[in-house]
C-alpha cells in the first residue's frame, strides 16, 4: 500500500482479498479491537439519540393528565399542568421532525468531508443540552416548547447520515451488517430504558426530571465520544498497526475529501429508490408506535402511567435483541456464500415487512390488552431484520457516497415522523377502538407497499455510477489475470470481492 495525496490505495498487481487476514482473529473479546470500541460508543450514542427523542412521548402523558386535587375545605377538583388537546399533542410530538428533516442531507455531506465522528458527537451533544432546557421552555409557552423541539431535531438530524461516514472508514465489508446493526441497536436500547424510566421518573419526581436525567446522560456521552473516537483507524493512535492495516486493506480507501457525487446517477438509480421506499415504510410504523403507543395503552387499553412506560418498551427490547442476531446472520450468510448480498438484503427486508403487515392487521382486529402487546412486540421486533436489509444497503451500492445517500433517504424517511403523529391526532379524537383500528391499518398498508417496491428494485451490488477509475481498472485487471481462479472460488468469495472493489479508489 502506498500513500498519495492523503489517500491510501492498493496495488492492483498484488491484491488478493483472500490473503487479507488479521494476526489475531475477531473473537467475543471485542474490546481488543479498536473498531468495536467505536461500535460500542456508537451504540451508546444512538442510545442517547432515542432516549432524548422518546422521553417526551411518555412525559407528555404526565404533563397533560388530570389530577385530583382536594382543597382545605375538602372540595375535590381536577387540574393539569398543560391543557393541550389531542391535536396540540400531535403537533408537539411531531415538531421535533420539522427540524430533523432539514439537516439529513447536510449531515451526510459534511460527515463525508470532515469526518462523521465530529458531526455525530456535536449533533447528539447539542440535543442533550437543549433537552435540559425543555421544562423551562414548556412552562414559558407552547410556542417556546415547539421551538426547542424543532432545534433539537436540527441537531439530531445529522446523526444517522454521518454515522455511515464513520462506517465507510472503520468497517471491513464483511463486518458491515453486524457493526451497523449493533450500533443501531442502541436506538432500541434507548427506547427500552427511556420509556419505563420516564414513567417512573415522572411518577416519582415529576415530569421535569425526565428531561434533566436524560439530558445529563447525553452530556457525559459527548465527552467520552470526543475524547476516544477518531474519523478513521489511520487517525487513531490507539489502534494497533495490524488492525489498522487490515481495515484499510479491506476497505481500500480511507480518505474521502475530494469525492464528487454523481447527482444525476443517484437520483435515477432504482436500487437507491428501493432503499428510500423501504426506509420510509419502516419509519412510518416505527414512528407511529414510538409516539403513540403510550397514549394507546393508556387511553384505549386503560393501563396506568407507570405500566404504560414498561409495556411501551417491550417491543423495542425485542428489536434491540434481534438486531444483533440479524446483523450476525446477514454477515454469516454472505461469508458462507449461501446468499449473495442482494439476496440477504432483499430476503431480510421483505420478510420482515410481510410479517409486520400481518401483525399490524392483527393488532387492529384484536385490540386486547394482552394480545395487542404481543402482536405489536412481534411486529416491531421483526423490524430488526429489515434494518439488516435497507439500513446497510447504501454501503453496498455506493460506499463512498453512503453518508450522502443516507442523508437523502432519511430526509424522506423523516416525513412519517411529521405526518404520522399529526394524522393520529386527527384520527384518534375520542380514543375509541375504531379510531385506533384505522391507525394500525394505515401502518400495515405502508409496510406492504414498501415490501413490494424493495423486492422489485433492490440490489446489493456496487453500482456502475459509484465506481471510480481505479476501481474499474482494478476490476479489469482481475477479469483478465484471474479469470480461472475467480471462477473456481466464486461461491466462497463473491461477496467479499465485490465489497472490497466497492471501496477501493
CSV table of C-alpha atoms in Angstrom, one decimal:
chain,number,residue,atom,x,y,z
A,1,UNK,CA,0.0,0.0,0.0
A,2,UNK,CA,1.3,3.5,-0.7
A,3,UNK,CA,0.1,6.9,0.5
A,4,UNK,CA,-0.5,9.6,-2.1
A,5,UNK,CA,-2.4,12.9,-1.7
A,6,UNK,CA,-3.7,11.8,1.7
A,7,UNK,CA,-5.4,8.6,0.3
A,8,UNK,CA,-4.4,5.0,0.6
A,9,UNK,CA,-4.5,2.8,-2.4
A,10,UNK,CA,-4.0,-0.9,-3.0
A,11,UNK,CA,-1.5,-2.2,-5.6
A,12,UNK,CA,-3.7,-3.8,-8.2
A,13,UNK,CA,-1.0,-6.3,-9.1
A,14,UNK,CA,-0.6,-7.7,-5.6
A,15,UNK,CA,-4.1,-7.5,-4.2
A,16,UNK,CA,-6.0,-10.7,-3.4
A,17,UNK,CA,-8.9,-10.4,-1.0
A,18,UNK,CA,-8.4,-14.0,0.2
A,19,UNK,CA,-4.9,-13.1,1.5
A,20,UNK,CA,-6.1,-10.3,3.8
A,21,UNK,CA,-6.3,-11.6,7.4
A,22,UNK,CA,-5.7,-10.3,10.9
A,23,UNK,CA,-2.9,-11.7,13.1
A,24,UNK,CA,-5.5,-12.0,15.8
A,25,UNK,CA,-8.9,-13.1,14.5
A,26,UNK,CA,-12.0,-11.4,15.8
A,27,UNK,CA,-13.4,-13.1,18.9
A,28,UNK,CA,-16.0,-12.4,21.6
A,29,UNK,CA,-13.4,-10.2,23.3
A,30,UNK,CA,-14.5,-7.2,21.2
A,31,UNK,CA,-12.6,-4.7,23.4
A,32,UNK,CA,-9.3,-5.9,21.8
A,33,UNK,CA,-10.4,-4.5,18.5
A,34,UNK,CA,-10.5,-0.7,18.3
A,35,UNK,CA,-13.2,-0.7,15.7
A,36,UNK,CA,-15.6,-2.4,18.1
A,37,UNK,CA,-14.8,0.2,20.8
A,38,UNK,CA,-16.1,2.7,18.1
A,39,UNK,CA,-19.1,0.4,17.7
A,40,UNK,CA,-19.8,0.3,21.4
A,41,UNK,CA,-19.6,4.1,21.8
A,42,UNK,CA,-21.8,4.5,18.7
A,43,UNK,CA,-24.3,2.1,20.4
A,44,UNK,CA,-24.5,4.4,23.4
A,45,UNK,CA,-24.6,7.4,21.0
A,46,UNK,CA,-27.8,6.0,19.4
A,47,UNK,CA,-29.0,5.1,22.9
A,48,UNK,CA,-29.0,8.9,23.6
A,49,UNK,CA,-30.5,9.7,20.2
A,50,UNK,CA,-33.6,7.8,21.0
A,51,UNK,CA,-33.8,8.3,24.8
A,52,UNK,CA,-33.7,12.1,24.1
A,53,UNK,CA,-36.4,11.6,21.4
A,54,UNK,CA,-38.9,9.3,23.2
A,55,UNK,CA,-38.9,10.8,26.7
A,56,UNK,CA,-41.4,13.4,25.6
A,57,UNK,CA,-43.8,10.6,24.4
A,58,UNK,CA,-44.1,9.4,28.0
A,59,UNK,CA,-43.6,12.7,29.8
A,60,UNK,CA,-46.5,14.3,27.8
A,61,UNK,CA,-48.9,11.8,29.4
A,62,UNK,CA,-47.9,13.1,32.8
A,63,UNK,CA,-47.8,16.7,31.6
A,64,UNK,CA,-51.4,16.6,30.4
A,65,UNK,CA,-53.1,14.1,32.8
A,66,UNK,CA,-55.9,15.2,35.1
A,67,UNK,CA,-55.0,15.1,38.8
A,68,UNK,CA,-57.4,15.0,41.6
A,69,UNK,CA,-56.9,18.0,44.0
A,70,UNK,CA,-58.6,18.4,47.4
A,71,UNK,CA,-58.5,21.9,48.9
A,72,UNK,CA,-58.5,22.8,52.6
A,73,UNK,CA,-62.3,22.6,52.8
A,74,UNK,CA,-62.4,19.1,51.4
A,75,UNK,CA,-63.7,20.1,48.0
A,76,UNK,CA,-62.5,17.9,45.1
A,77,UNK,CA,-61.5,19.3,41.8
A,78,UNK,CA,-59.3,18.4,38.8
A,79,UNK,CA,-56.1,20.1,37.5
A,80,UNK,CA,-53.5,19.5,34.8
A,81,UNK,CA,-50.2,21.2,34.1
A,82,UNK,CA,-50.9,21.8,30.4
A,83,UNK,CA,-54.4,21.7,28.9
A,84,UNK,CA,-53.3,20.5,25.5
A,85,UNK,CA,-55.9,18.7,23.3
A,86,UNK,CA,-55.1,15.7,21.0
A,87,UNK,CA,-54.2,17.9,18.1
A,88,UNK,CA,-51.8,20.1,20.1
A,89,UNK,CA,-50.2,17.0,21.5
A,90,UNK,CA,-49.8,15.6,18.0
A,91,UNK,CA,-48.2,18.9,16.9
A,92,UNK,CA,-45.8,18.8,19.9
A,93,UNK,CA,-44.7,15.2,19.2
A,94,UNK,CA,-44.2,15.8,15.5
A,95,UNK,CA,-42.4,19.2,15.9
A,96,UNK,CA,-39.1,17.5,16.5
A,97,UNK,CA,-39.2,16.2,13.0
A,98,UNK,CA,-39.6,19.6,11.4
A,99,UNK,CA,-36.0,20.3,12.4
A,100,UNK,CA,-34.9,16.8,11.9
A,101,UNK,CA,-35.8,16.7,8.2
A,102,UNK,CA,-33.8,19.8,7.5
A,103,UNK,CA,-30.3,18.5,8.3
A,104,UNK,CA,-30.3,15.0,6.9
A,105,UNK,CA,-28.6,15.8,3.6
A,106,UNK,CA,-26.3,18.4,5.3
A,107,UNK,CA,-25.2,15.8,7.9
A,108,UNK,CA,-24.3,13.3,5.3
A,109,UNK,CA,-22.4,15.8,3.1
A,110,UNK,CA,-20.4,17.4,6.0
A,111,UNK,CA,-19.8,14.0,7.5
A,112,UNK,CA,-18.1,12.8,4.3
A,113,UNK,CA,-16.0,15.9,4.1
A,114,UNK,CA,-14.7,16.5,7.7
A,115,UNK,CA,-15.3,13.2,9.4
A,116,UNK,CA,-18.6,11.6,10.7
A,117,UNK,CA,-17.3,11.3,14.2
A,118,UNK,CA,-17.2,15.1,14.8
A,119,UNK,CA,-20.7,15.7,13.3
A,120,UNK,CA,-22.1,12.7,15.2
A,121,UNK,CA,-20.8,13.9,18.5
A,122,UNK,CA,-21.9,17.5,18.1
A,123,UNK,CA,-25.3,16.5,16.9
A,124,UNK,CA,-26.1,14.4,19.9
A,125,UNK,CA,-24.4,16.6,22.4
A,126,UNK,CA,-26.3,19.7,21.4
A,127,UNK,CA,-29.6,17.8,21.6
A,128,UNK,CA,-28.7,16.7,25.1
A,129,UNK,CA,-28.0,20.3,26.2
A,130,UNK,CA,-31.3,21.5,24.7
A,131,UNK,CA,-33.2,18.7,26.5
A,132,UNK,CA,-32.1,20.2,29.8
A,133,UNK,CA,-33.9,23.4,28.9
A,134,UNK,CA,-37.1,21.6,27.8
A,135,UNK,CA,-39.0,22.1,31.1
A,136,UNK,CA,-38.2,25.8,31.1
A,137,UNK,CA,-39.5,26.1,27.6
A,138,UNK,CA,-42.7,24.2,28.3
A,139,UNK,CA,-43.5,26.4,31.2
A,140,UNK,CA,-42.9,29.5,29.2
A,141,UNK,CA,-45.3,28.8,26.3
A,142,UNK,CA,-46.4,26.2,23.8
A,143,UNK,CA,-44.5,28.1,21.1
A,144,UNK,CA,-41.3,28.0,23.0
A,145,UNK,CA,-41.5,24.3,23.6
A,146,UNK,CA,-42.1,23.8,19.9
A,147,UNK,CA,-39.1,25.9,19.1
A,148,UNK,CA,-36.8,24.0,21.4
A,149,UNK,CA,-38.0,20.6,20.0
A,150,UNK,CA,-37.5,21.8,16.4
A,151,UNK,CA,-33.9,23.0,17.2
A,152,UNK,CA,-33.3,19.6,18.9
A,153,UNK,CA,-34.4,18.0,15.6
A,154,UNK,CA,-32.0,20.2,13.6
A,155,UNK,CA,-29.0,18.9,15.6
A,156,UNK,CA,-30.1,15.3,15.8
A,157,UNK,CA,-30.9,15.1,12.1
A,158,UNK,CA,-27.2,14.7,11.3
A,159,UNK,CA,-26.7,11.6,13.3
A,160,UNK,CA,-27.9,8.8,11.0
A,161,UNK,CA,-26.3,10.1,7.8
A,162,UNK,CA,-22.9,10.9,9.3
A,163,UNK,CA,-22.6,7.5,11.0
A,164,UNK,CA,-22.3,6.0,7.5
A,165,UNK,CA,-19.2,8.2,7.0
A,166,UNK,CA,-17.8,6.5,10.2
A,167,UNK,CA,-18.6,3.0,8.9
A,168,UNK,CA,-17.1,3.8,5.5
A,169,UNK,CA,-13.7,4.3,7.2
A,170,UNK,CA,-13.9,1.8,10.1
A,171,UNK,CA,-16.0,-1.1,8.8
A,172,UNK,CA,-14.5,-4.0,6.8
A,173,UNK,CA,-17.0,-5.1,4.1
A,174,UNK,CA,-17.9,-8.5,5.7
A,175,UNK,CA,-18.5,-6.9,9.1
A,176,UNK,CA,-20.8,-4.1,7.9
A,177,UNK,CA,-24.0,-5.7,8.9
A,178,UNK,CA,-23.0,-6.6,12.4
A,179,UNK,CA,-21.2,-3.4,13.2
A,180,UNK,CA,-24.0,-1.2,11.9
A,181,UNK,CA,-26.8,-3.3,13.5
A,182,UNK,CA,-25.1,-3.4,16.9
A,183,UNK,CA,-24.7,0.4,16.8
A,184,UNK,CA,-28.3,0.8,15.6
A,185,UNK,CA,-29.5,-1.5,18.4
A,186,UNK,CA,-28.7,1.5,20.7
A,187,UNK,CA,-31.8,3.1,19.3
A,188,UNK,CA,-34.0,0.4,20.8
A,189,UNK,CA,-31.9,0.1,24.0
A,190,UNK,CA,-32.5,3.8,24.5
A,191,UNK,CA,-36.2,3.3,23.9
A,192,UNK,CA,-36.4,0.3,26.2
A,193,UNK,CA,-34.7,2.2,29.0
A,194,UNK,CA,-36.2,5.6,28.4
A,195,UNK,CA,-39.8,4.6,28.2
A,196,UNK,CA,-40.2,2.8,31.6
A,197,UNK,CA,-37.6,5.1,33.2
A,198,UNK,CA,-39.5,8.2,32.0
A,199,UNK,CA,-42.7,6.8,33.5
A,200,UNK,CA,-41.1,6.1,36.9
A,201,UNK,CA,-39.3,9.4,37.0
A,202,UNK,CA,-42.5,11.3,36.1
A,203,UNK,CA,-44.5,9.5,38.8
A,204,UNK,CA,-41.8,9.8,41.5
A,205,UNK,CA,-40.1,13.1,40.9
A,206,UNK,CA,-42.3,15.0,38.4
A,207,UNK,CA,-42.2,15.2,34.6
A,208,UNK,CA,-39.3,17.7,34.7
A,209,UNK,CA,-36.9,15.0,36.0
A,210,UNK,CA,-37.3,13.1,32.8
A,211,UNK,CA,-35.6,15.8,30.8
A,212,UNK,CA,-32.9,16.6,33.4
A,213,UNK,CA,-31.8,12.9,33.8
A,214,UNK,CA,-31.5,12.0,30.1
A,215,UNK,CA,-30.0,15.4,29.1
A,216,UNK,CA,-27.3,14.9,31.7
A,217,UNK,CA,-26.5,11.3,30.4
A,218,UNK,CA,-26.2,12.7,26.9
A,219,UNK,CA,-23.7,15.3,28.0
A,220,UNK,CA,-21.5,12.6,29.7
A,221,UNK,CA,-21.5,10.5,26.5
A,222,UNK,CA,-20.5,13.6,24.4
A,223,UNK,CA,-17.3,13.9,26.5
A,224,UNK,CA,-16.4,10.2,26.1
A,225,UNK,CA,-17.1,10.2,22.3
A,226,UNK,CA,-15.0,13.3,21.6
A,227,UNK,CA,-12.1,12.0,23.6
A,228,UNK,CA,-12.0,8.4,22.3
A,229,UNK,CA,-13.3,8.3,18.7
A,230,UNK,CA,-11.4,9.4,15.6
A,231,UNK,CA,-12.5,9.6,12.0
A,232,UNK,CA,-10.7,6.5,10.9
A,233,UNK,CA,-8.1,4.0,12.0
A,234,UNK,CA,-5.2,6.0,10.4
A,235,UNK,CA,-6.1,8.9,12.8
A,236,UNK,CA,-6.4,6.7,15.9
A,237,UNK,CA,-3.1,6.3,17.7
A,238,UNK,CA,-4.5,3.6,20.0
A,239,UNK,CA,-5.4,1.4,17.0
A,240,UNK,CA,-2.8,-1.4,16.5
A,241,UNK,CA,-0.8,-1.4,13.4
A,242,UNK,CA,-2.1,-4.8,12.4
A,243,UNK,CA,-5.8,-3.8,12.8
A,244,UNK,CA,-5.1,-0.5,11.0
A,245,UNK,CA,-3.6,-2.3,8.0
A,246,UNK,CA,-6.3,-4.9,8.0
A,247,UNK,CA,-9.2,-2.3,7.9
A,248,UNK,CA,-7.5,-0.1,5.3
A,249,UNK,CA,-6.7,-3.0,3.0
A,250,UNK,CA,-10.1,-4.5,3.3
A,251,UNK,CA,-11.8,-1.1,2.6
A,252,UNK,CA,-9.2,0.0,0.1
A,253,UNK,CA,-9.6,3.7,0.7
A,254,UNK,CA,-9.8,5.8,3.8
A,255,UNK,CA,-9.5,9.4,2.8
A,256,UNK,CA,-12.6,10.8,1.0
A,257,UNK,CA,-12.1,14.5,0.9
A,258,UNK,CA,-12.3,15.0,-2.8
A,259,UNK,CA,-15.3,12.9,-3.7
A,260,UNK,CA,-17.6,14.2,-6.4
A,261,UNK,CA,-21.1,12.9,-6.0
A,262,UNK,CA,-22.8,11.9,-9.3
A,263,UNK,CA,-26.1,13.6,-8.6
A,264,UNK,CA,-27.9,12.6,-11.8
A,265,UNK,CA,-27.0,9.0,-11.4
A,266,UNK,CA,-28.0,9.0,-7.8
A,267,UNK,CA,-31.5,10.4,-8.5
A,268,UNK,CA,-32.1,8.0,-11.4
A,269,UNK,CA,-31.0,4.9,-9.5
A,270,UNK,CA,-33.8,2.4,-8.9
A,271,UNK,CA,-31.8,0.5,-6.1
A,272,UNK,CA,-31.4,3.8,-4.3
A,273,UNK,CA,-35.2,4.5,-4.6
A,274,UNK,CA,-35.9,1.0,-3.2
A,275,UNK,CA,-33.8,1.9,-0.1
A,276,UNK,CA,-35.7,5.2,0.3
A,277,UNK,CA,-39.1,3.5,0.0
A,278,UNK,CA,-38.2,0.8,2.4
A,279,UNK,CA,-36.8,3.3,4.9
A,280,UNK,CA,-39.9,5.4,4.6
A,281,UNK,CA,-42.2,2.4,5.3
A,282,UNK,CA,-40.2,1.1,8.3
A,283,UNK,CA,-40.2,4.6,9.8
A,284,UNK,CA,-43.9,5.1,9.3
A,285,UNK,CA,-44.8,2.1,11.5
A,286,UNK,CA,-41.9,2.8,13.9
A,287,UNK,CA,-42.7,6.5,14.5
A,288,UNK,CA,-46.5,5.7,14.8
A,289,UNK,CA,-45.8,3.4,17.7
A,290,UNK,CA,-42.9,5.4,19.1
A,291,UNK,CA,-45.0,8.5,19.6
A,292,UNK,CA,-48.5,7.0,20.1
A,293,UNK,CA,-48.0,3.7,21.9
A,294,UNK,CA,-48.0,5.2,25.5
A,295,UNK,CA,-51.3,7.1,24.7
A,296,UNK,CA,-52.8,4.0,23.0
A,297,UNK,CA,-52.1,1.8,26.0
A,298,UNK,CA,-53.4,4.3,28.5
A,299,UNK,CA,-56.4,5.7,26.6
A,300,UNK,CA,-57.7,2.5,24.8
A,301,UNK,CA,-56.4,-0.3,27.0
A,302,UNK,CA,-56.6,1.6,30.3
A,303,UNK,CA,-53.0,1.0,31.5
A,304,UNK,CA,-51.6,3.2,34.3
A,305,UNK,CA,-48.8,5.6,33.5
A,306,UNK,CA,-46.0,3.5,35.2
A,307,UNK,CA,-47.2,0.3,33.4
A,308,UNK,CA,-47.6,2.2,30.2
A,309,UNK,CA,-43.8,3.0,30.2
A,310,UNK,CA,-42.8,-0.6,30.7
A,311,UNK,CA,-45.2,-2.1,28.2
A,312,UNK,CA,-44.3,0.5,25.6
A,313,UNK,CA,-40.6,-0.6,25.9
A,314,UNK,CA,-41.3,-4.3,25.4
A,315,UNK,CA,-41.4,-4.2,21.5
A,316,UNK,CA,-38.2,-2.2,21.4
A,317,UNK,CA,-36.4,-4.6,23.7
A,318,UNK,CA,-37.3,-7.4,21.3
A,319,UNK,CA,-36.0,-5.3,18.4
A,320,UNK,CA,-32.8,-4.4,20.1
A,321,UNK,CA,-32.0,-8.1,20.8
A,322,UNK,CA,-32.9,-9.3,17.3
A,323,UNK,CA,-30.8,-6.5,15.7
A,324,UNK,CA,-27.6,-8.3,16.9
A,325,UNK,CA,-29.0,-11.6,15.7
A,326,UNK,CA,-30.0,-10.3,12.3
A,327,UNK,CA,-26.7,-8.5,11.7
A,328,UNK,CA,-24.6,-11.5,12.6
A,329,UNK,CA,-26.8,-13.8,10.5
A,330,UNK,CA,-26.7,-11.5,7.5
A,331,UNK,CA,-22.9,-11.4,7.6
A,332,UNK,CA,-22.7,-15.2,8.1
A,333,UNK,CA,-24.9,-15.9,5.1
A,334,UNK,CA,-22.6,-13.8,2.9
A,335,UNK,CA,-19.3,-15.2,4.3
A,336,UNK,CA,-20.5,-18.8,3.7
A,337,UNK,CA,-21.7,-17.9,0.2
A,338,UNK,CA,-25.2,-19.2,1.0
A,339,UNK,CA,-26.8,-16.0,-0.2
A,340,UNK,CA,-25.4,-13.1,-2.2
A,341,UNK,CA,-25.5,-9.6,-0.8
A,342,UNK,CA,-28.6,-8.8,-2.9
A,343,UNK,CA,-30.4,-11.9,-1.6
A,344,UNK,CA,-29.6,-11.1,2.0
A,345,UNK,CA,-30.8,-7.6,1.8
A,346,UNK,CA,-34.0,-8.4,-0.2
A,347,UNK,CA,-35.0,-11.5,1.8
A,348,UNK,CA,-34.3,-10.0,5.2
A,349,UNK,CA,-36.1,-6.7,4.4
A,350,UNK,CA,-39.2,-8.1,2.6
A,351,UNK,CA,-39.6,-11.0,5.0
A,352,UNK,CA,-39.7,-8.5,7.9
A,353,UNK,CA,-42.2,-6.2,6.1
A,354,UNK,CA,-44.6,-9.0,5.3
A,355,UNK,CA,-44.6,-10.2,9.0
A,356,UNK,CA,-45.1,-6.6,10.2
A,357,UNK,CA,-48.0,-6.2,7.8
A,358,UNK,CA,-49.7,-9.3,9.2
A,359,UNK,CA,-49.2,-8.4,12.9
A,360,UNK,CA,-50.3,-4.8,12.5
A,361,UNK,CA,-53.5,-6.1,11.0
A,362,UNK,CA,-53.9,-8.5,13.9
A,363,UNK,CA,-53.4,-5.7,16.4
A,364,UNK,CA,-56.1,-3.7,14.7
A,365,UNK,CA,-58.6,-6.5,14.9
A,366,UNK,CA,-57.7,-7.8,18.4
A,367,UNK,CA,-57.3,-4.6,20.5
A,368,UNK,CA,-56.9,-6.8,23.6
A,369,UNK,CA,-54.6,-5.7,26.4
A,370,UNK,CA,-52.5,-8.9,26.2
A,371,UNK,CA,-52.7,-9.8,22.5
A,372,UNK,CA,-52.2,-6.3,21.3
A,373,UNK,CA,-48.9,-6.0,23.2
A,374,UNK,CA,-47.9,-9.4,21.9
A,375,UNK,CA,-48.7,-8.5,18.2
A,376,UNK,CA,-47.0,-5.1,18.5
A,377,UNK,CA,-44.0,-6.7,20.1
A,378,UNK,CA,-43.6,-9.2,17.2
A,379,UNK,CA,-44.2,-6.5,14.6
A,380,UNK,CA,-41.6,-4.1,15.9
A,381,UNK,CA,-39.2,-6.9,16.8
A,382,UNK,CA,-39.1,-8.4,13.4
A,383,UNK,CA,-38.2,-5.0,12.0
A,384,UNK,CA,-34.7,-5.8,13.1
A,385,UNK,CA,-34.3,-7.9,10.0
A,386,UNK,CA,-35.4,-5.0,7.8
A,387,UNK,CA,-32.6,-2.9,9.3
A,388,UNK,CA,-30.1,-5.6,8.2
A,389,UNK,CA,-31.6,-5.0,4.7
A,390,UNK,CA,-32.2,-1.4,3.8
A,391,UNK,CA,-30.2,0.4,6.5
A,392,UNK,CA,-26.8,-1.1,5.4
A,393,UNK,CA,-27.7,-1.2,1.7
A,394,UNK,CA,-26.2,2.3,1.0
A,395,UNK,CA,-22.8,0.8,1.7
A,396,UNK,CA,-23.4,-2.0,-0.8
A,397,UNK,CA,-24.4,0.1,-3.8
A,398,UNK,CA,-22.2,3.1,-3.3
A,399,UNK,CA,-19.9,3.0,-0.2
A,400,UNK,CA,-18.1,6.3,-1.0
A,401,UNK,CA,-21.4,8.1,-1.2
A,402,UNK,CA,-23.1,6.2,1.6
A,403,UNK,CA,-23.4,9.1,4.0
A,404,UNK,CA,-25.0,11.4,1.4
A,405,UNK,CA,-27.4,8.6,0.2
A,406,UNK,CA,-28.4,8.0,3.8
A,407,UNK,CA,-28.9,11.8,4.3
A,408,UNK,CA,-31.2,12.0,1.2
A,409,UNK,CA,-33.1,8.8,2.1
A,410,UNK,CA,-33.6,9.7,5.7
A,411,UNK,CA,-34.9,13.1,4.6
A,412,UNK,CA,-37.8,11.3,3.0
A,413,UNK,CA,-38.0,8.8,5.8
A,414,UNK,CA,-38.5,11.6,8.3
A,415,UNK,CA,-41.8,12.6,6.7
A,416,UNK,CA,-43.6,9.8,8.7
A,417,UNK,CA,-42.3,11.4,11.9
A,418,UNK,CA,-44.1,14.6,11.0
A,419,UNK,CA,-47.2,13.2,9.3
A,420,UNK,CA,-48.0,10.1,11.4
A,421,UNK,CA,-48.4,11.8,14.9
A,422,UNK,CA,-50.5,14.6,13.4
A,423,UNK,CA,-52.6,12.2,11.4
A,424,UNK,CA,-53.1,10.1,14.6
A,425,UNK,CA,-54.1,13.2,16.5
A,426,UNK,CA,-56.8,13.9,13.9
A,427,UNK,CA,-58.0,10.3,13.7
A,428,UNK,CA,-58.0,9.5,17.4
A,429,UNK,CA,-60.2,12.1,18.9
A,430,UNK,CA,-62.4,10.0,21.2
A,431,UNK,CA,-59.9,7.2,21.9
A,432,UNK,CA,-62.3,4.6,20.5
A,433,UNK,CA,-61.3,1.1,19.2
A,434,UNK,CA,-62.4,2.0,15.7
A,435,UNK,CA,-60.2,5.1,15.6
A,436,UNK,CA,-57.1,3.1,16.6
A,437,UNK,CA,-58.0,0.4,14.1
A,438,UNK,CA,-57.6,2.9,11.3
A,439,UNK,CA,-54.2,3.9,12.6
A,440,UNK,CA,-52.9,0.3,12.5
A,441,UNK,CA,-54.5,-0.4,9.1
A,442,UNK,CA,-52.6,2.5,7.6
A,443,UNK,CA,-49.3,1.3,9.1
A,444,UNK,CA,-49.9,-2.2,7.7
A,445,UNK,CA,-50.6,-0.8,4.2
A,446,UNK,CA,-47.5,1.3,4.2
A,447,UNK,CA,-45.4,-1.7,5.2
A,448,UNK,CA,-46.8,-3.7,2.3
A,449,UNK,CA,-46.2,-1.1,-0.3
A,450,UNK,CA,-42.6,-0.8,0.9
A,451,UNK,CA,-42.1,-4.5,0.7
A,452,UNK,CA,-43.2,-4.7,-3.0
A,453,UNK,CA,-41.0,-1.8,-4.1
A,454,UNK,CA,-37.9,-3.1,-2.4
A,455,UNK,CA,-38.4,-6.6,-3.8
A,456,UNK,CA,-38.6,-5.3,-7.3
A,457,UNK,CA,-35.7,-2.8,-7.3
A,458,UNK,CA,-33.3,-3.7,-4.5
A,459,UNK,CA,-29.7,-4.6,-5.2
A,460,UNK,CA,-26.6,-5.4,-3.1
A,461,UNK,CA,-24.1,-4.8,-5.9
A,462,UNK,CA,-21.8,-1.9,-6.4
A,463,UNK,CA,-23.5,0.4,-8.9
A,464,UNK,CA,-21.6,1.3,-12.1
A,465,UNK,CA,-22.0,5.1,-11.3
A,466,UNK,CA,-20.4,4.6,-7.9
A,467,UNK,CA,-17.1,3.1,-9.3
A,468,UNK,CA,-14.0,5.2,-9.6
A,469,UNK,CA,-11.5,4.9,-12.4
A,470,UNK,CA,-9.2,3.0,-10.1
A,471,UNK,CA,-11.9,0.5,-9.2
A,472,UNK,CA,-12.8,0.0,-12.9
A,473,UNK,CA,-9.1,-0.6,-13.7
A,474,UNK,CA,-8.7,-3.0,-10.9
A,475,UNK,CA,-11.8,-4.8,-11.9
A,476,UNK,CA,-10.5,-5.2,-15.4
A,477,UNK,CA,-7.2,-6.5,-14.1
A,478,UNK,CA,-8.9,-9.2,-12.1
A,479,UNK,CA,-11.0,-10.2,-15.0
A,480,UNK,CA,-8.0,-10.5,-17.4
A,481,UNK,CA,-5.5,-12.0,-15.0
A,482,UNK,CA,-7.5,-14.2,-12.6
A,483,UNK,CA,-10.4,-15.4,-14.6
A,484,UNK,CA,-9.9,-19.1,-13.9
A,485,UNK,CA,-9.1,-18.7,-10.2
A,486,UNK,CA,-12.1,-16.3,-9.8
A,487,UNK,CA,-14.5,-18.8,-11.3
A,488,UNK,CA,-13.2,-21.6,-9.2
A,489,UNK,CA,-13.6,-19.6,-6.0
A,490,UNK,CA,-16.7,-17.6,-6.9
A,491,UNK,CA,-19.0,-19.2,-4.4
A,492,UNK,CA,-16.7,-18.7,-1.5
A,493,UNK,CA,-15.5,-15.1,-2.2
A,494,UNK,CA,-18.0,-13.4,-4.4
A,495,UNK,CA,-19.5,-11.1,-1.7
A,496,UNK,CA,-16.1,-10.2,-0.2
A,497,UNK,CA,-14.6,-9.5,-3.6
A,498,UNK,CA,-17.4,-7.2,-4.6
A,499,UNK,CA,-17.4,-5.4,-1.3
A,500,UNK,CA,-13.7,-4.7,-1.4
A,501,UNK,CA,-13.9,-3.4,-5.0
A,502,UNK,CA,-16.6,-1.1,-3.9
A,503,UNK,CA,-14.5,0.9,-1.5
A,504,UNK,CA,-11.2,1.0,-3.5
A,505,UNK,CA,-10.3,4.2,-5.2
